[in-house]
Short mmCIF file of C-alpha atoms in Angstrom, two decimals:
data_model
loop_
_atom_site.label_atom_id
_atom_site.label_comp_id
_atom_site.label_asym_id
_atom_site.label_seq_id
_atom_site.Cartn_x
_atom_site.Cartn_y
_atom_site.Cartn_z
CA UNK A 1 48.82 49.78 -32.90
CA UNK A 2 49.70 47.85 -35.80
CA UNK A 3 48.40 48.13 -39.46
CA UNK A 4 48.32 44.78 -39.48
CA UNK A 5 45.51 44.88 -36.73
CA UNK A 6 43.59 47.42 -37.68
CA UNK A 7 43.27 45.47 -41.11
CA UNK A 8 41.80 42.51 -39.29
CA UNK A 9 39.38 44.76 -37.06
CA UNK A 10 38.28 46.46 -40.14
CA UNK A 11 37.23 43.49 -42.01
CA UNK A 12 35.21 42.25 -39.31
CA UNK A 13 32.75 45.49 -39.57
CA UNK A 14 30.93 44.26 -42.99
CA UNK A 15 30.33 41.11 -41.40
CA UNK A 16 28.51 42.48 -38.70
CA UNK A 17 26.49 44.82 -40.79
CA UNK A 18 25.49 41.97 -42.63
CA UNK A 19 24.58 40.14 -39.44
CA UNK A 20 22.57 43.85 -38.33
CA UNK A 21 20.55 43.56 -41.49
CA UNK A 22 20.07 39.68 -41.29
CA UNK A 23 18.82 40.61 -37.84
CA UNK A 24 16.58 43.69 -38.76
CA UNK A 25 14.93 41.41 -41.37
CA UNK A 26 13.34 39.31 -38.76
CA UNK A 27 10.49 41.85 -37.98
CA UNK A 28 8.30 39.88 -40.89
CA UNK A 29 9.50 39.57 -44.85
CA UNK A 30 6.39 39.14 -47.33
CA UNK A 31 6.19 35.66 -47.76
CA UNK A 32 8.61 34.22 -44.86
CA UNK A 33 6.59 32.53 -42.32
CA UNK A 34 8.61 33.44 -39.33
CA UNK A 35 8.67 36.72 -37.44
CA UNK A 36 11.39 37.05 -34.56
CA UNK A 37 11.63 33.33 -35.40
CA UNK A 38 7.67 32.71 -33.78
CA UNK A 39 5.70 30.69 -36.78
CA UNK A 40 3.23 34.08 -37.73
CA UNK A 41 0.08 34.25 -40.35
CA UNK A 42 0.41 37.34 -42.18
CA UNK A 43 -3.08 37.74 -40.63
CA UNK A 44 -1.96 38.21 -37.38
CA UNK A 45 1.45 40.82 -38.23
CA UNK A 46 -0.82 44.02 -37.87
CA UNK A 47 -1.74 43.55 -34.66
CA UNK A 48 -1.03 46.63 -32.58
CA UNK A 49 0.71 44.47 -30.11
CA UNK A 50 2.74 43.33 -32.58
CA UNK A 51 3.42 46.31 -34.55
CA UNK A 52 5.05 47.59 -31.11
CA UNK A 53 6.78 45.00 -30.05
CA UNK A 54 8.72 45.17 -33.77
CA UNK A 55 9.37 49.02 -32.94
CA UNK A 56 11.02 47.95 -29.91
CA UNK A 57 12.91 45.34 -30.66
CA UNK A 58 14.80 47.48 -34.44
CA UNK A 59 15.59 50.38 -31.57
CA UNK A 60 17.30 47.83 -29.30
CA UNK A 61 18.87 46.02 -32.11
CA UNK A 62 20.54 49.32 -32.74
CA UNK A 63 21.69 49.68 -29.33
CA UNK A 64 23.25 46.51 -28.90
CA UNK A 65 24.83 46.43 -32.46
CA UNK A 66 26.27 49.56 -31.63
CA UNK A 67 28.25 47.98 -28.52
CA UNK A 68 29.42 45.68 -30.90
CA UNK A 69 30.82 47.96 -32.82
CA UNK A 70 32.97 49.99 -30.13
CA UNK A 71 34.35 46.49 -28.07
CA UNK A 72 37.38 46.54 -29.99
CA UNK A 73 38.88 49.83 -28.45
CA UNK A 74 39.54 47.44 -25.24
CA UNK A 75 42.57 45.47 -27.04
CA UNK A 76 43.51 47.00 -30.87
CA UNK A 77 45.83 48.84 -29.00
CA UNK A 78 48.20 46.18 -27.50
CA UNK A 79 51.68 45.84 -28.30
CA UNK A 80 51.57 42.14 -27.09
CA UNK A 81 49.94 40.04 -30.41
CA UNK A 82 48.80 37.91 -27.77
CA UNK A 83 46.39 40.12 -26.02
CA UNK A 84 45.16 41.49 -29.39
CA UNK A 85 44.52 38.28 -30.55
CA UNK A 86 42.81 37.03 -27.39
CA UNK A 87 40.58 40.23 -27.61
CA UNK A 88 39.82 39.70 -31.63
CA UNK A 89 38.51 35.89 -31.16
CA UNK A 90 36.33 37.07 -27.94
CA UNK A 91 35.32 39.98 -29.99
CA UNK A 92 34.22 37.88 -33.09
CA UNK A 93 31.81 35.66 -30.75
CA UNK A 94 31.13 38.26 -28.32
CA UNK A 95 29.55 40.33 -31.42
CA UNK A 96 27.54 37.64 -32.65
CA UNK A 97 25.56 37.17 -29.10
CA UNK A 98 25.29 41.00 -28.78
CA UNK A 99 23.67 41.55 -31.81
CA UNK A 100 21.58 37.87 -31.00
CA UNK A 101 20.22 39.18 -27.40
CA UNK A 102 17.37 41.35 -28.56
CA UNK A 103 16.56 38.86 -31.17
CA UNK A 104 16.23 36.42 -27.75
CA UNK A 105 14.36 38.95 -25.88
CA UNK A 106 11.53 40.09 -28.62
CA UNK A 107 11.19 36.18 -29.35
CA UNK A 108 10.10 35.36 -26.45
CA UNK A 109 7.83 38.03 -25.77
CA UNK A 110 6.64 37.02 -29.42
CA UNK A 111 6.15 33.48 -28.74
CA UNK A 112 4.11 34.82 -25.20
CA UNK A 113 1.84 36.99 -27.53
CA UNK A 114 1.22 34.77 -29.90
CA UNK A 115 0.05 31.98 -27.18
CA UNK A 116 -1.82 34.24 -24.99
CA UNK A 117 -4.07 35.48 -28.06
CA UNK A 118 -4.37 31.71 -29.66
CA UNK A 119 -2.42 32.66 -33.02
CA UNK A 120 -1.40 29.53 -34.03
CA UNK A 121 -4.02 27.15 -35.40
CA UNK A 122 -6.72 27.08 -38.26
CA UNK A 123 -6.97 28.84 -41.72
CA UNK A 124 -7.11 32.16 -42.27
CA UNK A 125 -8.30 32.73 -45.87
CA UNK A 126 -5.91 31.79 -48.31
CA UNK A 127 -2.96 30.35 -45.41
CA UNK A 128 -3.04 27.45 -43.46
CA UNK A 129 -0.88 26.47 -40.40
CA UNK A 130 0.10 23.11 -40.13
CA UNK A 131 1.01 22.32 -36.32
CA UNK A 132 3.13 18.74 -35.26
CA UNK A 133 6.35 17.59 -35.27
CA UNK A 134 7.55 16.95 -38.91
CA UNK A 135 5.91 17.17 -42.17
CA UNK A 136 6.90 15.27 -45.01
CA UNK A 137 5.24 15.77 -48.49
CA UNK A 138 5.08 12.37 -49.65
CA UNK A 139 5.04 13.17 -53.11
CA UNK A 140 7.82 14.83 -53.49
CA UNK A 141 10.04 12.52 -51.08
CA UNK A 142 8.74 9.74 -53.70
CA UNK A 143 10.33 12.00 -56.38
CA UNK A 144 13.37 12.77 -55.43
CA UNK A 145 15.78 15.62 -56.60
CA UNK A 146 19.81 15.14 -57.01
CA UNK A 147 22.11 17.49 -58.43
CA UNK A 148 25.13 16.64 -56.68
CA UNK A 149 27.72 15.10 -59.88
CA UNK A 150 30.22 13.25 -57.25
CA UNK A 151 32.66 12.85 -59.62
CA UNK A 152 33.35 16.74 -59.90
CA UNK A 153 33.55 16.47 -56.39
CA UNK A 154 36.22 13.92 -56.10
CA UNK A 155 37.88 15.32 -58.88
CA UNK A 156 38.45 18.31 -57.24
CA UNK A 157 38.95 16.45 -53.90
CA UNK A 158 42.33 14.56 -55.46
CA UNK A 159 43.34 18.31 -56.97
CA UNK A 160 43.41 20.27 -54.02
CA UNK A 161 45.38 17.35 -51.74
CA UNK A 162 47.92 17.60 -54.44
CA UNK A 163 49.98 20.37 -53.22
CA UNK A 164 49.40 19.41 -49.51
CA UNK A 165 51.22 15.83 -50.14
CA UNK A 166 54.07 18.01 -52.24
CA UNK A 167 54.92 20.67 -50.09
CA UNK A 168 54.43 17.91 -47.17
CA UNK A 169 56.65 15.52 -49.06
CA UNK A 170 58.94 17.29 -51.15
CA UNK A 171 58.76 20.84 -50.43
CA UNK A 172 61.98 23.05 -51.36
CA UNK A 173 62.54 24.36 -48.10
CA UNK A 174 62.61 21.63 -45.24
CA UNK A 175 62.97 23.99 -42.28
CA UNK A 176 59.35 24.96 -43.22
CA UNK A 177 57.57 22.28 -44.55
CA UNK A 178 55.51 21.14 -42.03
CA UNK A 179 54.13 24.67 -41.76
CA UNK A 180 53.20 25.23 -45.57
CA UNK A 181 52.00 22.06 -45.94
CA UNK A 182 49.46 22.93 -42.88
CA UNK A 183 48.55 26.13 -44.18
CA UNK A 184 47.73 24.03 -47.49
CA UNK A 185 45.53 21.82 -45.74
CA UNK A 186 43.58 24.18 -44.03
CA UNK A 187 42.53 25.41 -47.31
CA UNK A 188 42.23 22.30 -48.96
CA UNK A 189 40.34 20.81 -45.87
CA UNK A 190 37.75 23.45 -46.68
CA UNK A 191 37.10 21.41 -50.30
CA UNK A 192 37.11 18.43 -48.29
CA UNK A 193 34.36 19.15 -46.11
CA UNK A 194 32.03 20.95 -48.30
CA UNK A 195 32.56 18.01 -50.87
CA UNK A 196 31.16 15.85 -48.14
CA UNK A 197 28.43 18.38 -46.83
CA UNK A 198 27.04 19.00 -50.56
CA UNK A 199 26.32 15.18 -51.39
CA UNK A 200 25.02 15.14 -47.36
CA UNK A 201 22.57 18.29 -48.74
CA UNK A 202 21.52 16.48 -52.47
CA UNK A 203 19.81 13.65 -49.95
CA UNK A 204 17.20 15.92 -47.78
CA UNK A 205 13.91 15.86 -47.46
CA UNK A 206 11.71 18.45 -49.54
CA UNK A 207 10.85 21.48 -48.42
CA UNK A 208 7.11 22.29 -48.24
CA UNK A 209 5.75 25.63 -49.10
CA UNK A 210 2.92 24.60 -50.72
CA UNK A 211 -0.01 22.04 -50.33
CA UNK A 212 0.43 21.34 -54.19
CA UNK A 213 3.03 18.62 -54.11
CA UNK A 214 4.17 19.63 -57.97
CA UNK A 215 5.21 23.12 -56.41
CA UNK A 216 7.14 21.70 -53.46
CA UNK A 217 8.86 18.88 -56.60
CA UNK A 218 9.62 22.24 -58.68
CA UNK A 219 10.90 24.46 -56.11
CA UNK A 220 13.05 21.65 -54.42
CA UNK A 221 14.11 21.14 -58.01
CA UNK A 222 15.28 24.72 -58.29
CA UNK A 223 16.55 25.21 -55.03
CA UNK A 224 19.48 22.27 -55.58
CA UNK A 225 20.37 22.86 -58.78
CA UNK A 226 20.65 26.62 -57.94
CA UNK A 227 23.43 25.71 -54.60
CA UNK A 228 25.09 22.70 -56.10
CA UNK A 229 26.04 25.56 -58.96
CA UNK A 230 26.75 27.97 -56.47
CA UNK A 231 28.55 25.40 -54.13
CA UNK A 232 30.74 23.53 -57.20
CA UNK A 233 31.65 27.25 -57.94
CA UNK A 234 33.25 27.92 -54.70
CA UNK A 235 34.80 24.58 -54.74
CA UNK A 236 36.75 25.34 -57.89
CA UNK A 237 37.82 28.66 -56.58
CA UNK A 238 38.82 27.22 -53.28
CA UNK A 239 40.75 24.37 -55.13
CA UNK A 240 42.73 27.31 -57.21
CA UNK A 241 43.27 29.08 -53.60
CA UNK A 242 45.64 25.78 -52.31
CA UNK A 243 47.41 25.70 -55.81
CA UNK A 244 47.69 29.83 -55.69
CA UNK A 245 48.77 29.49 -52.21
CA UNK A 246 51.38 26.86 -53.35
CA UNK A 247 52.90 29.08 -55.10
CA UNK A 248 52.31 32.51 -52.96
CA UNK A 249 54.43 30.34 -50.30
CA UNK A 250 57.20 29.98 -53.01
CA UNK A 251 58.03 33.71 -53.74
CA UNK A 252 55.87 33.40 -56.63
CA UNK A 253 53.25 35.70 -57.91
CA UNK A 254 54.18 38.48 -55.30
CA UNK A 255 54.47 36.39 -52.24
CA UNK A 256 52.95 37.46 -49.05
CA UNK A 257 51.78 40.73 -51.00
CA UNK A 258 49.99 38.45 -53.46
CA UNK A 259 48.45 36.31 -51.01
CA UNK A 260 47.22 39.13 -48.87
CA UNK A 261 45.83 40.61 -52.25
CA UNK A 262 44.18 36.62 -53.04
CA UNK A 263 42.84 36.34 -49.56
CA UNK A 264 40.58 39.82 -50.08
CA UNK A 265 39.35 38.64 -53.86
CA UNK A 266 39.51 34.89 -52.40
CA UNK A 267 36.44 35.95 -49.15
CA UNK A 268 34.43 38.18 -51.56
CA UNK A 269 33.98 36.15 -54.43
CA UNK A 270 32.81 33.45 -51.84
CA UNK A 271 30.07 35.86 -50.19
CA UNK A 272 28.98 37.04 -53.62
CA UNK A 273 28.40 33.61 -54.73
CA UNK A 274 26.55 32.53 -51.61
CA UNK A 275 24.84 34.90 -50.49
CA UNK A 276 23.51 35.61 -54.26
CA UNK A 277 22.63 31.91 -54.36
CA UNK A 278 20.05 32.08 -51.09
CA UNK A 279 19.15 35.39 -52.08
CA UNK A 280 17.95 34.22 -55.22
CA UNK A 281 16.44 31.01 -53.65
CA UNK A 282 14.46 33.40 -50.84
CA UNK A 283 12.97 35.50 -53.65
CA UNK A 284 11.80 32.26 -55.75
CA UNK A 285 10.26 30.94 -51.94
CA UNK A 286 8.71 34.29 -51.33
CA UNK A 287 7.23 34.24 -54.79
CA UNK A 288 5.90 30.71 -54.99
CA UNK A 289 4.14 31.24 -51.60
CA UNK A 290 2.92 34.64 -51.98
CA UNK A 291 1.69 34.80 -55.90
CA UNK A 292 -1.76 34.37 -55.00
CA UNK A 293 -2.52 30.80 -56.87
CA UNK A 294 -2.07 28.43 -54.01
CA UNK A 295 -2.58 28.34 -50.23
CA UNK A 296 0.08 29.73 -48.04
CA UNK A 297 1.36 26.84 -46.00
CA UNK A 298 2.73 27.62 -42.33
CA UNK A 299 4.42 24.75 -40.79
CA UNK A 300 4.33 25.55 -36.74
CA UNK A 301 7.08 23.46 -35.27
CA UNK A 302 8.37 26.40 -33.18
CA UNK A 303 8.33 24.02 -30.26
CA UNK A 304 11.67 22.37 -31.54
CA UNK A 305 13.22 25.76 -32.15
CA UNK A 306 15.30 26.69 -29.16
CA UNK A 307 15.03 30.27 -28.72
CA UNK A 308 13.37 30.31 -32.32
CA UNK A 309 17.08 29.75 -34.22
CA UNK A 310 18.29 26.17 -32.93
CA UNK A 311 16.46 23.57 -33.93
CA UNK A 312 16.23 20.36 -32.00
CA UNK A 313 13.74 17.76 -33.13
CA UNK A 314 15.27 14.09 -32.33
CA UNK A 315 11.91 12.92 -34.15
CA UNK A 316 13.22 14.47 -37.37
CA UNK A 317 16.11 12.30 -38.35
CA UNK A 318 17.41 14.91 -41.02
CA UNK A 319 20.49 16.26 -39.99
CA UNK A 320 19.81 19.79 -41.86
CA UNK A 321 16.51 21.42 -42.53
CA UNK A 322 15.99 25.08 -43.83
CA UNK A 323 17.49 27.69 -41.38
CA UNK A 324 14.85 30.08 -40.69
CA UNK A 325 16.00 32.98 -38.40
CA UNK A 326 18.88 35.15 -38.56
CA UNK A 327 20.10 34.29 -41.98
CA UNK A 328 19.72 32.26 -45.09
CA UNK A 329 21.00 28.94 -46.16
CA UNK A 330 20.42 25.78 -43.79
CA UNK A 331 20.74 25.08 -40.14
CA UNK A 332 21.87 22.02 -38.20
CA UNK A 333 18.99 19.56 -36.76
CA UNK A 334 20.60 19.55 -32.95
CA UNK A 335 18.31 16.48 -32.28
CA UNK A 336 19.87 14.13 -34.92
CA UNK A 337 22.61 11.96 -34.17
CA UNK A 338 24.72 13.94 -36.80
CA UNK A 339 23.83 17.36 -35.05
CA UNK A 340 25.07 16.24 -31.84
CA UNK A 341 28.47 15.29 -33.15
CA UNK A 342 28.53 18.89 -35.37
CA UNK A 343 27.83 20.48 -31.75
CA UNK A 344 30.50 18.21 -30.04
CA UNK A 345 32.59 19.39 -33.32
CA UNK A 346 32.01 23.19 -33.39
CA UNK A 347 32.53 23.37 -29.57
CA UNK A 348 36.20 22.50 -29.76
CA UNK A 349 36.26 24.09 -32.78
CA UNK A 350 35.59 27.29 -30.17
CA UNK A 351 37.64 26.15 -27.54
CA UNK A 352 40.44 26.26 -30.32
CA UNK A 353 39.56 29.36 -31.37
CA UNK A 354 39.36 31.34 -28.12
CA UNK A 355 41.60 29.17 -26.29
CA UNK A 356 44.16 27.48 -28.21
CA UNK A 357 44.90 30.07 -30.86
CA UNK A 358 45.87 32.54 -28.19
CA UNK A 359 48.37 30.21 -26.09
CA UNK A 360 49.51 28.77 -29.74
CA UNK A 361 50.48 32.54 -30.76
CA UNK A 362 51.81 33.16 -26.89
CA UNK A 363 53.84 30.71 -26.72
CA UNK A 364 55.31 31.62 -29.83
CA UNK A 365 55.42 35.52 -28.72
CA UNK A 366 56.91 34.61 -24.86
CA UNK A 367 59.09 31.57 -25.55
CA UNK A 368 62.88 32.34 -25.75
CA UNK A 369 65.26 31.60 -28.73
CA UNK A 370 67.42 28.43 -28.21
CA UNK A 371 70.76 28.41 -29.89
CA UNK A 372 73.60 26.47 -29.14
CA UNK A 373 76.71 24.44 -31.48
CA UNK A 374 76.72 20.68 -30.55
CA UNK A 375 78.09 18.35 -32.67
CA UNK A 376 79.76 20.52 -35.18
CA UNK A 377 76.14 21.51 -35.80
CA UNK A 378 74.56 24.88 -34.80
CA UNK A 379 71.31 24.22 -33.68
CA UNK A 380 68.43 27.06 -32.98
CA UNK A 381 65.23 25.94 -31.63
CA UNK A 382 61.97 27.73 -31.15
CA UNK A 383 58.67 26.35 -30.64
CA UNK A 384 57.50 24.29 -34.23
CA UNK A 385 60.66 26.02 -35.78
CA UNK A 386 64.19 24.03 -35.55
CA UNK A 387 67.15 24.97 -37.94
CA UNK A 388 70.26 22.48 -37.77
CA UNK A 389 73.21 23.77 -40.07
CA UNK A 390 76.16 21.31 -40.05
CA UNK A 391 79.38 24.00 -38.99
CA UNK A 392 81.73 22.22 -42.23
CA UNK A 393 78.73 23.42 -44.86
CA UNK A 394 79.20 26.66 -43.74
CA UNK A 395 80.31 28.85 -46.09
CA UNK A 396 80.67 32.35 -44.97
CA UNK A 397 79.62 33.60 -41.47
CA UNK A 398 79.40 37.14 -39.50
CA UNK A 399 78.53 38.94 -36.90
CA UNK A 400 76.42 41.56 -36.92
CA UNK A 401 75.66 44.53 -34.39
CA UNK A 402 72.29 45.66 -36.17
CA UNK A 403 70.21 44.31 -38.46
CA UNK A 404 70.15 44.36 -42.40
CA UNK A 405 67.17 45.75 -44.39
CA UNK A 406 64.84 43.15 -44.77
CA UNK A 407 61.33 42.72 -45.10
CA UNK A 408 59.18 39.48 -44.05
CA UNK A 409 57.51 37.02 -47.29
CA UNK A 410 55.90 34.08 -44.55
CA UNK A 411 56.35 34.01 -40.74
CA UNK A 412 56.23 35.76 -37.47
CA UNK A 413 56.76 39.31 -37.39
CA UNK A 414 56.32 40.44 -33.63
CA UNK A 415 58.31 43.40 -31.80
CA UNK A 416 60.08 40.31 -29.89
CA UNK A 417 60.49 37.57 -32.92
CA UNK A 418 60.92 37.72 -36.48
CA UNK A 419 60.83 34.30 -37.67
CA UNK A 420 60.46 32.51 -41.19
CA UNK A 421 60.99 33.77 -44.13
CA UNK A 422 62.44 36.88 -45.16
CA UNK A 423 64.08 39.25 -47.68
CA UNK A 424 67.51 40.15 -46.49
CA UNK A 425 69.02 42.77 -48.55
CA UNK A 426 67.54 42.27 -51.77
CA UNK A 427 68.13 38.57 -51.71
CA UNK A 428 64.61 36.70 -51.14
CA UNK A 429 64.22 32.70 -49.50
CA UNK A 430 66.49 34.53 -46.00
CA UNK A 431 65.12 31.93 -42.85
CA UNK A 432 65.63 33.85 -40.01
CA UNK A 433 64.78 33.62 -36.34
CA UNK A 434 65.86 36.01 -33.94
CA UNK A 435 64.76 38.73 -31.13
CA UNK A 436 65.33 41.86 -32.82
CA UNK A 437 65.17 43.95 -29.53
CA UNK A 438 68.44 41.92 -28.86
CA UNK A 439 71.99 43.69 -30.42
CA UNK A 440 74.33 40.93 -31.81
CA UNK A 441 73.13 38.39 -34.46
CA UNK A 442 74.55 35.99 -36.39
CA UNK A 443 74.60 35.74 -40.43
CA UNK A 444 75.62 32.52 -42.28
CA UNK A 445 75.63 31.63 -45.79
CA UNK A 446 76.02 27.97 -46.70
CA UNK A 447 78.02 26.32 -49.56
CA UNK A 448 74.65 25.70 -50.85
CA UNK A 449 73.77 29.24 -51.02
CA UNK A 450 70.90 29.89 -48.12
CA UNK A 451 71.58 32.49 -46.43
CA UNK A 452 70.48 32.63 -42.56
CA UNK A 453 70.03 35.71 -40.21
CA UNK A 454 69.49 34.04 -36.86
CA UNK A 455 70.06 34.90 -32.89
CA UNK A 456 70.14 33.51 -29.36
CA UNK A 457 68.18 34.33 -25.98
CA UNK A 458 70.70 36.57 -25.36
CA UNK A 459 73.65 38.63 -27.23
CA UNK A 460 75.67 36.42 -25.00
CA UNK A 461 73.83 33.26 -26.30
CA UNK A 462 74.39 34.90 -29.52
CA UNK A 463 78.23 35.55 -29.64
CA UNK A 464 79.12 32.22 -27.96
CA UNK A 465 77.84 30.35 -30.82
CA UNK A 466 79.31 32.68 -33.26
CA UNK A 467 82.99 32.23 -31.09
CA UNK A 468 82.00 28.23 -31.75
CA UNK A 469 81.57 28.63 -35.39
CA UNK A 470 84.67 30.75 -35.66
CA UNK A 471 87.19 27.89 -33.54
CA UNK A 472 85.49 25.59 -35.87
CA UNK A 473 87.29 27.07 -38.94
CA UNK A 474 90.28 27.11 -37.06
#
């Protein structure tokens, strides 16, 4: 059992808290029109039906959340990465629809309650249900709001794709180029996307809490200008991440150290930022609907809400609408043409995840080292990694029976394979690939001055090449 995967069980654990307390907030928040995701009056909440059916549902959220909690004893201790990593990405989703199955169950028995006792329709004092499909507040669609500046956005569009064409392009080290400049655009992909999704957001319809269309205008108002500050903030942060990262690839700034030191700052300024942002935006709804001086509005469209958290309304051609259940934020409209592409999207995304990932990482933990001299060029191969060192720029060359002190900066570091980039006694930039469980390996410095700890298959592979290297100079 690695430190290493402890780490990334660990920071999994605050995530599902948060997605325990998310949950546990669904028994009825003043103000919030949903309970267990079933459209409820505040009228009807103190029912004793309901009042039970609450009770039940917080002692089986604890139960299940719970189970959650302990499925990681099945694979954290692994020696194969592969396993562990197979385990982790299950876990992840597996976690999610634990914690989501009472929230299913107490719905539905919700939902039953509601439409056996005819809770749904008319006023009740000072709230008013509004049943049908959609409901637009025409008023405040003819007025309205944009916060969006799309020029910041581009702006920082062109500055985080920057260091993906350089490293791409240009990079220093060419063995590993294709690989940074990946890892680059995964990060800068992220500014990309929410770029796009933002200016997507600045164009949907109104949100109605109110009959009084000058309190739907001023909340929709304050709603956008509060996430497009929110959102630009995160873009400039995650812009600085690709640059950082740029660097943290480069030995700079503490290297791998730094980065993993980024990454932890990097994730928790993003979920203070967001989750401060709906927060704030929940209180301001809560406040605006329950302060007494206009009706409480209740729009009942829990017919297009699949199991009260998916919604899926083809007559509503907005591709995001508030998300309602199990969180805060906005949900995807299923129904729309753009929903059904995002679900066509996020299910390969998940195939990827569970699937790919894990044959990606075992074919890099199973497949053997190739290394052979061809050419007057030694040649060692593995997987995305290929090193080609012409025998004539070779400047000094040995063979060793056990390996130096070194520690790894970017790479694979598995109890089979330590590949990338290393520090190899005291000297930092080292490229290495080899099985350290073998015993011979093979240590060349170039005229140019990299330095290169690599090995075969086998210590026979191994010392046949080094026997090739040595006739060479002879």
């Amino acid at each position: 059992m690695s430190v290493g995967n402890i780490l990334l069980v660990v920071i999994i654990y605050p995530v599902l808290f948060l997605l325990y307390f998310l949950a546990a907030r669904e028994t009825g928040v003043k103000g919030k029109p949903t309970v267990l995701g079933v459209t409820l009056a505040e009228t009807y909440r103190n029912e004793a039906e309901v009042i039970s059916l609450l009770a039940d549902y917080k002692k089986s959220l604890k139960r299940w959340t719970l189970a959650a909690f302990l499925l990681p004893v099945f694979f954290i201790t692994s020696r194969w990465l592969t396993v562990f990593i197979t385990g982790y990405m299950l876990w992840i989703f597996g976690a999610i629809i634990l914690i989501y199955v009472p929230f299913v169950r107490y719905h539905r028995q919700l939902r039953s309650l509601k439409m056996m006792n005819g809770w749904f329709t008319g006023k009740q004092g000072s709230e008013k249900t509004l049943e049908g499909d959609v409901w637009v507040d025409m008023k405040a669609a003819a007025e309205p709001v944009r916060m969006v500046r799309p020029w910041i956005l581009a702006a920082l569009s062109v500055l985080s794709a920057i260091p993906v064409i350089y490293e791409g392009v240009a990079g220093p080290v060419a063995a590993v180029r294709l690989d940074n400049a990946l890892i680059l655009a995964s990060f800068a992909s992220v500014t990309w996307l929410l770029a796009l999704f933002m200016i997507w957001m600045d164009r949907e319809k109104a949100e109605i809490i109110s009959l009084n269309s000058t309190v739907n205008v001023n909340f929709e108002r304050s709603k956008k200008r509060r996430r497009n500050m929110a959102w630009t903030q995160i873009l400039i942060l995650n812009t600085a991440t690709v640059w950082l990262t740029l660097l943290f690839l480069h030995e700079y700034l503490g290297g791998m150290t730094g980065f993993m030191i980024w990454m932890g700052i990097y994730i928790l300024l993003i979920c203070i930022l967001g989750i401060r942002c709906e927060f704030r935006i929940m209180k301001l709804r809560q406040k605006l609907r329950t302060d007494g001086k206009e009706q409480q509005v209740y729009v009942d469209d829990d017919s297009r809400w699949i199991l009260g958290s998916i919604y899926y309304n083809p007559q509503d051609k907005h591709f995001m609408v508030e998300k309602r259940t199990m969180g805060i934020g906005t949900t995807i409209n299923m129904g729309s043409r753009g929903g059904k592409i995002f679900a066509v999207i996020i299910g390969l995304l998940l195939v990827f995840c569970v699937i790919g990932i894990p044959i990606w990482i075992g074919l890099d933990e199973f497949t053997p080292i190739s290394m052979t001299v061809e050419a007057d060029t030694l040649a060692v191969d593995h997987v995305a990694t290929d090193y080609r060192i012409d025998l004539e720029d070779i400047n000094k060359v040995e063979l060793l029976t056990e390996l130096p002190e070194m520690s790894r900066k970017n790479g694979t570091g598995l109890p089979n394979l330590l590949k990338g980039k290393f520090e190899v006694d005291g000297k930092n930039g080292a490229l290495v690939c080899l099985n350290p469980e073998n015993h011979l390996f093979i240590r060349i410095e170039t005229q140019a001055g990299q330095l290169y700890l690599l090995g075969g298959k086998t210590d026979g592979e191994t010392e046949a090449a080094y026997e090739a290297i040595m006739a060479y100079d002879q």
